[in-house]
Structure formats: structure tokens, C-alpha cells
């Protein structure tokens, strides 16, 4: 058995020979606003055969973490816990150093610097599946790496898999200044598209800096006013009706809907997405949706783009672990320009 295959030796509580190892973590015992989040000392996690234990240096705050914290829409509680989250430590994105690996792990060893998705990374340690990690590029910080996985993978899959983007297309990104949008603008440019980003007045400079060819201020201009038509629309904002999206598309264009906060408390934006899928077979335009997943292949592809500078994480603010509630409040207010990182 190599050093990269040695399982974590986990002390068990109950006696002087095996003291329980505790760590600092942000926890929640119920669903709700940022007020349900608080600092605690909890047992260090143990890992399964196909997992690694990561000493977390930084974690990203994304919309998925907000959903799990608030328990909205209610439908997600079927997967995460009816009355409270099954895992009391929130978070998804992480970047850190491997400290131990399970016996089935072959790609990583203790000491490797990695980024990806873990279980509860708003803590000093988190476990993660080998299949949801990649090596961190040496030229970016842990903070930068920690805000990549969920948002950038979603943007990549929305453009490449669902949107089938091709060089020379006119692409519209709704919500271009947010987490997914900030990566979508850069990835669409890298694919050779002519990119228009839609955002608020205060965030137009960021979207231009990300490489957008054109920027629309939604407070002053309607992207569906008929002035332009787009081959591909990535709708991250979650606000426009399907009829408005269709008006902005070319006759055979594609609209990809991902995320969105509009809709009822039970299903959220899923109602609009399901209506899009139901309508699509009966029209020439293609309406589809995407749920981002984080796998090693996409993470390694993104790592390559990060190494050469094609993709640059846009971090608005960085908060220490004890200020995660403040970070969540700032995120919930919709003020973030790009991403928010948590340092541990």
C-alpha cells in the first residue's frame, strides 16, 4: 500500500487512548437566514474508502449553499433533511491540502493541494470524494481556487453541453456579474463567441473587465427589445419570462436556464424550467436547462484554463470563518460582484 492509499486513522472517543479530535466549524441546527449560522467545535470528520480528508484553507460561498442554509425551495429538503440539514456544516466549494486518503483513492496523496467540492467545507477539515477534486494550479491562491468549482462547472456545462456553443455565435449572458455569470462570460469568449453581458449599472465595469464585447444595463435597456437577436442565451438571473427569452433569440437559437430565484417556495424556479422543457419540442428554438455537477474531468479542464490565465476568478470580498453569517447576509443582499471566499 502506497502513501497515497493509506486510510485516515481516526481516534474514537470514550477513553484516554483515543481522545476525540475537535475542529472549528460553522454549523446550523435549523433552516433559516444567516442568523442560524454560528461557530462551534465539532468532531473532525472521518473518511470513506473513496474519499480524502482536506485541511481547508478557503471555501467558496455559492447559491447552492444559500439554498441549503435557508431550506428553500422546500422541495430540496427531501434530499437534504426535512426539519434541518442532515449535515450541520454548510458549504460546497473548497481548496486546501490533503491530509489523509481512503484505501480506494489513487489520484491523491497527503500533501497534495486540491480544489473541488467537499462535504461541509465551512470548517477546518472536510471530506471530499476523489471524483470531485482536482489539483490546484500553482499560480492561483487557495482563495481563488475555492470559488471556482460549483459556479465555473455550471457555466461550463451550460455553455458547452447544454448550449452547444460554437465559435462566432452571439451569446447573451443574463446575470453576467454573478458567480456563474462571471465565469460564463470568460468561457464564452474563450470559445470564440461574441458575448453580451446583462447586469446592473454598478457592475458594468466588472463585466467589461471579464471580457464581454457588449454590456447591457438592465435598469435602462431591455435585452428583448428586438435590437439584437442571439444564437445562445444563458439565463442565470431567473427573472425573464419564456416569451421574452424567445423574443431575444434567433429563430433557431438556444436558451439555457440555470438557477434563478423566482418562483414559489415549494419548487422555486423549477416551474419555469419545466415549462421551457415542455414547450421546446413544439418550436424551432431550443429551450433547455442545466443542473451543474462537479466532476474531476471538468475541474481539470478548468484548472488548465486557470493555469494559462484564460479564466480568472473574480472575488468581491473575502471573509474569515467566524464571519460566515456576515458573508451570507452580503450575498443574500445581491451586492456581490463575482464571488465571495471564506478563509479558514
PDB file of N, CA and C in Angstrom, residues 105-139:
ATOM      1  N   UNK A 105      -8.457   5.387  -2.916  1.00  0.00           N
ATOM      2  CA  UNK A 105      -8.019   6.610  -3.599  1.00  0.00           C
ATOM      3  C   UNK A 105      -6.653   6.382  -4.239  1.00  0.00           C
ATOM      4  N   UNK A 106      -6.527   6.742  -5.520  1.00  0.00           N
ATOM      5  CA  UNK A 106      -5.263   6.541  -6.233  1.00  0.00           C
ATOM      6  C   UNK A 106      -4.685   7.821  -6.818  1.00  0.00           C
ATOM      7  N   UNK A 107      -5.498   8.883  -6.926  1.00  0.00           N
ATOM      8  CA  UNK A 107      -5.042  10.098  -7.613  1.00  0.00           C
ATOM      9  C   UNK A 107      -4.391  11.104  -6.682  1.00  0.00           C
ATOM     10  N   UNK A 108      -4.578  10.955  -5.381  1.00  0.00           N
ATOM     11  CA  UNK A 108      -4.066  11.954  -4.453  1.00  0.00           C
ATOM     12  C   UNK A 108      -3.334  11.295  -3.296  1.00  0.00           C
ATOM     13  N   UNK A 109      -2.439  12.072  -2.693  1.00  0.00           N
ATOM     14  CA  UNK A 109      -1.699  11.635  -1.509  1.00  0.00           C
ATOM     15  C   UNK A 109      -1.624  12.792  -0.529  1.00  0.00           C
ATOM     16  N   UNK A 110      -1.305  12.479   0.708  1.00  0.00           N
ATOM     17  CA  UNK A 110      -1.170  13.525   1.717  1.00  0.00           C
ATOM     18  C   UNK A 110      -0.160  14.570   1.248  1.00  0.00           C
ATOM     19  N   UNK A 111      -0.515  15.848   1.413  1.00  0.00           N
ATOM     20  CA  UNK A 111       0.346  16.943   0.992  1.00  0.00           C
ATOM     21  C   UNK A 111      -0.059  17.579  -0.315  1.00  0.00           C
ATOM     22  N   UNK A 112      -0.910  16.902  -1.114  1.00  0.00           N
ATOM     23  CA  UNK A 112      -1.364  17.474  -2.386  1.00  0.00           C
ATOM     24  C   UNK A 112      -2.287  18.669  -2.136  1.00  0.00           C
ATOM     25  N   UNK A 113      -2.111  19.714  -2.927  1.00  0.00           N
ATOM     26  CA  UNK A 113      -3.006  20.862  -2.879  1.00  0.00           C
ATOM     27  C   UNK A 113      -4.120  20.653  -3.902  1.00  0.00           C
ATOM     28  N   UNK A 114      -5.370  20.731  -3.457  1.00  0.00           N
ATOM     29  CA  UNK A 114      -6.513  20.384  -4.299  1.00  0.00           C
ATOM     30  C   UNK A 114      -7.602  21.456  -4.214  1.00  0.00           C
ATOM     31  N   UNK A 115      -8.521  21.377  -5.179  1.00  0.00           N
ATOM     32  CA  UNK A 115      -9.741  22.183  -5.113  1.00  0.00           C
ATOM     33  C   UNK A 115     -10.874  21.357  -5.696  1.00  0.00           C
ATOM     34  N   UNK A 116     -12.090  21.679  -5.279  1.00  0.00           N
ATOM     35  CA  UNK A 116     -13.237  20.918  -5.736  1.00  0.00           C
ATOM     36  C   UNK A 116     -14.409  21.093  -4.793  1.00  0.00           C
ATOM     37  N   UNK A 117     -15.176  20.029  -4.636  1.00  0.00           N
ATOM     38  CA  UNK A 117     -16.384  20.068  -3.803  1.00  0.00           C
ATOM     39  C   UNK A 117     -16.227  19.085  -2.654  1.00  0.00           C
ATOM     40  N   UNK A 118     -16.569  19.545  -1.462  1.00  0.00           N
ATOM     41  CA  UNK A 118     -16.491  18.699  -0.282  1.00  0.00           C
ATOM     42  C   UNK A 118     -17.775  18.755   0.517  1.00  0.00           C
ATOM     43  N   UNK A 119     -17.812  17.975   1.572  1.00  0.00           N
ATOM     44  CA  UNK A 119     -18.984  17.943   2.445  1.00  0.00           C
ATOM     45  C   UNK A 119     -18.724  18.829   3.656  1.00  0.00           C
ATOM     46  N   UNK A 120     -19.370  19.998   3.675  1.00  0.00           N
ATOM     47  CA  UNK A 120     -19.248  20.901   4.809  1.00  0.00           C
ATOM     48  C   UNK A 120     -17.905  21.578   4.934  1.00  0.00           C
ATOM     49  N   UNK A 121     -17.425  22.302   3.914  1.00  0.00           N
ATOM     50  CA  UNK A 121     -16.099  22.924   3.998  1.00  0.00           C
ATOM     51  C   UNK A 121     -16.026  24.234   4.779  1.00  0.00           C
ATOM     52  N   UNK A 122     -17.125  24.686   5.380  1.00  0.00           N
ATOM     53  CA  UNK A 122     -17.025  25.848   6.258  1.00  0.00           C
ATOM     54  C   UNK A 122     -16.502  25.366   7.614  1.00  0.00           C
ATOM     55  N   UNK A 123     -15.315  24.782   7.575  1.00  0.00           N
ATOM     56  CA  UNK A 123     -14.708  24.160   8.741  1.00  0.00           C
ATOM     57  C   UNK A 123     -13.221  23.988   8.479  1.00  0.00           C
ATOM     58  N   UNK A 124     -12.489  23.629   9.517  1.00  0.00           N
ATOM     59  CA  UNK A 124     -11.050  23.451   9.363  1.00  0.00           C
ATOM     60  C   UNK A 124     -10.706  22.217   8.544  1.00  0.00           C
ATOM     61  N   UNK A 125     -11.583  21.210   8.586  1.00  0.00           N
ATOM     62  CA  UNK A 125     -11.370  19.989   7.801  1.00  0.00           C
ATOM     63  C   UNK A 125     -12.683  19.590   7.137  1.00  0.00           C
ATOM     64  N   UNK A 126     -12.578  19.004   5.957  1.00  0.00           N
ATOM     65  CA  UNK A 126     -13.762  18.495   5.270  1.00  0.00           C
ATOM     66  C   UNK A 126     -13.380  17.257   4.482  1.00  0.00           C
ATOM     67  N   UNK A 127     -14.338  16.383   4.305  1.00  0.00           N
ATOM     68  CA  UNK A 127     -14.084  15.213   3.471  1.00  0.00           C
ATOM     69  C   UNK A 127     -14.615  15.471   2.074  1.00  0.00           C
ATOM     70  N   UNK A 128     -13.993  14.838   1.090  1.00  0.00           N
ATOM     71  CA  UNK A 128     -14.396  15.027  -0.293  1.00  0.00           C
ATOM     72  C   UNK A 128     -14.140  13.750  -1.070  1.00  0.00           C
ATOM     73  N   UNK A 129     -14.992  13.489  -2.057  1.00  0.00           N
ATOM     74  CA  UNK A 129     -14.779  12.328  -2.920  1.00  0.00           C
ATOM     75  C   UNK A 129     -13.616  12.604  -3.875  1.00  0.00           C
ATOM     76  N   UNK A 130     -12.843  11.569  -4.129  1.00  0.00           N
ATOM     77  CA  UNK A 130     -11.745  11.690  -5.083  1.00  0.00           C
ATOM     78  C   UNK A 130     -12.248  12.181  -6.442  1.00  0.00           C
ATOM     79  N   UNK A 131     -13.460  11.750  -6.822  1.00  0.00           N
ATOM     80  CA  UNK A 131     -14.015  12.077  -8.137  1.00  0.00           C
ATOM     81  C   UNK A 131     -14.485  13.520  -8.252  1.00  0.00           C
ATOM     82  N   UNK A 132     -14.453  14.264  -7.155  1.00  0.00           N
ATOM     83  CA  UNK A 132     -14.902  15.663  -7.193  1.00  0.00           C
ATOM     84  C   UNK A 132     -13.776  16.626  -6.836  1.00  0.00           C
ATOM     85  N   UNK A 133     -12.538  16.199  -7.086  1.00  0.00           N
ATOM     86  CA  UNK A 133     -11.376  17.028  -6.789  1.00  0.00           C
ATOM     87  C   UNK A 133     -10.419  17.073  -7.976  1.00  0.00           C
ATOM     88  N   UNK A 134      -9.619  18.125  -8.018  1.00  0.00           N
ATOM     89  CA  UNK A 134      -8.512  18.247  -8.966  1.00  0.00           C
ATOM     90  C   UNK A 134      -7.369  18.956  -8.257  1.00  0.00           C
ATOM     91  N   UNK A 135      -6.184  18.847  -8.808  1.00  0.00           N
ATOM     92  CA  UNK A 135      -5.040  19.545  -8.221  1.00  0.00           C
ATOM     93  C   UNK A 135      -5.162  21.044  -8.452  1.00  0.00           C
ATOM     94  N   UNK A 136      -4.865  21.804  -7.425  1.00  0.00           N
ATOM     95  CA  UNK A 136      -4.927  23.258  -7.522  1.00  0.00           C
ATOM     96  C   UNK A 136      -3.779  23.767  -8.398  1.00  0.00           C
ATOM     97  N   UNK A 137      -4.066  24.625  -9.373  1.00  0.00           N
ATOM     98  CA  UNK A 137      -2.981  25.240 -10.145  1.00  0.00           C
ATOM     99  C   UNK A 137      -2.053  26.033  -9.232  1.00  0.00           C
ATOM    100  N   UNK A 138      -0.769  25.933  -9.477  1.00  0.00           N
ATOM    101  CA  UNK A 138       0.209  26.574  -8.593  1.00  0.00           C
ATOM    102  C   UNK A 138       0.185  28.091  -8.682  1.00  0.00           C
ATOM    103  N   UNK A 139      -0.332  28.615  -9.781  1.00  0.00           N
ATOM    104  CA  UNK A 139      -0.278  30.064  -9.994  1.00  0.00           C
ATOM    105  C   UNK A 139      -1.468  30.819  -9.412  1.00  0.00           C
TER     106      UNK A 139
END
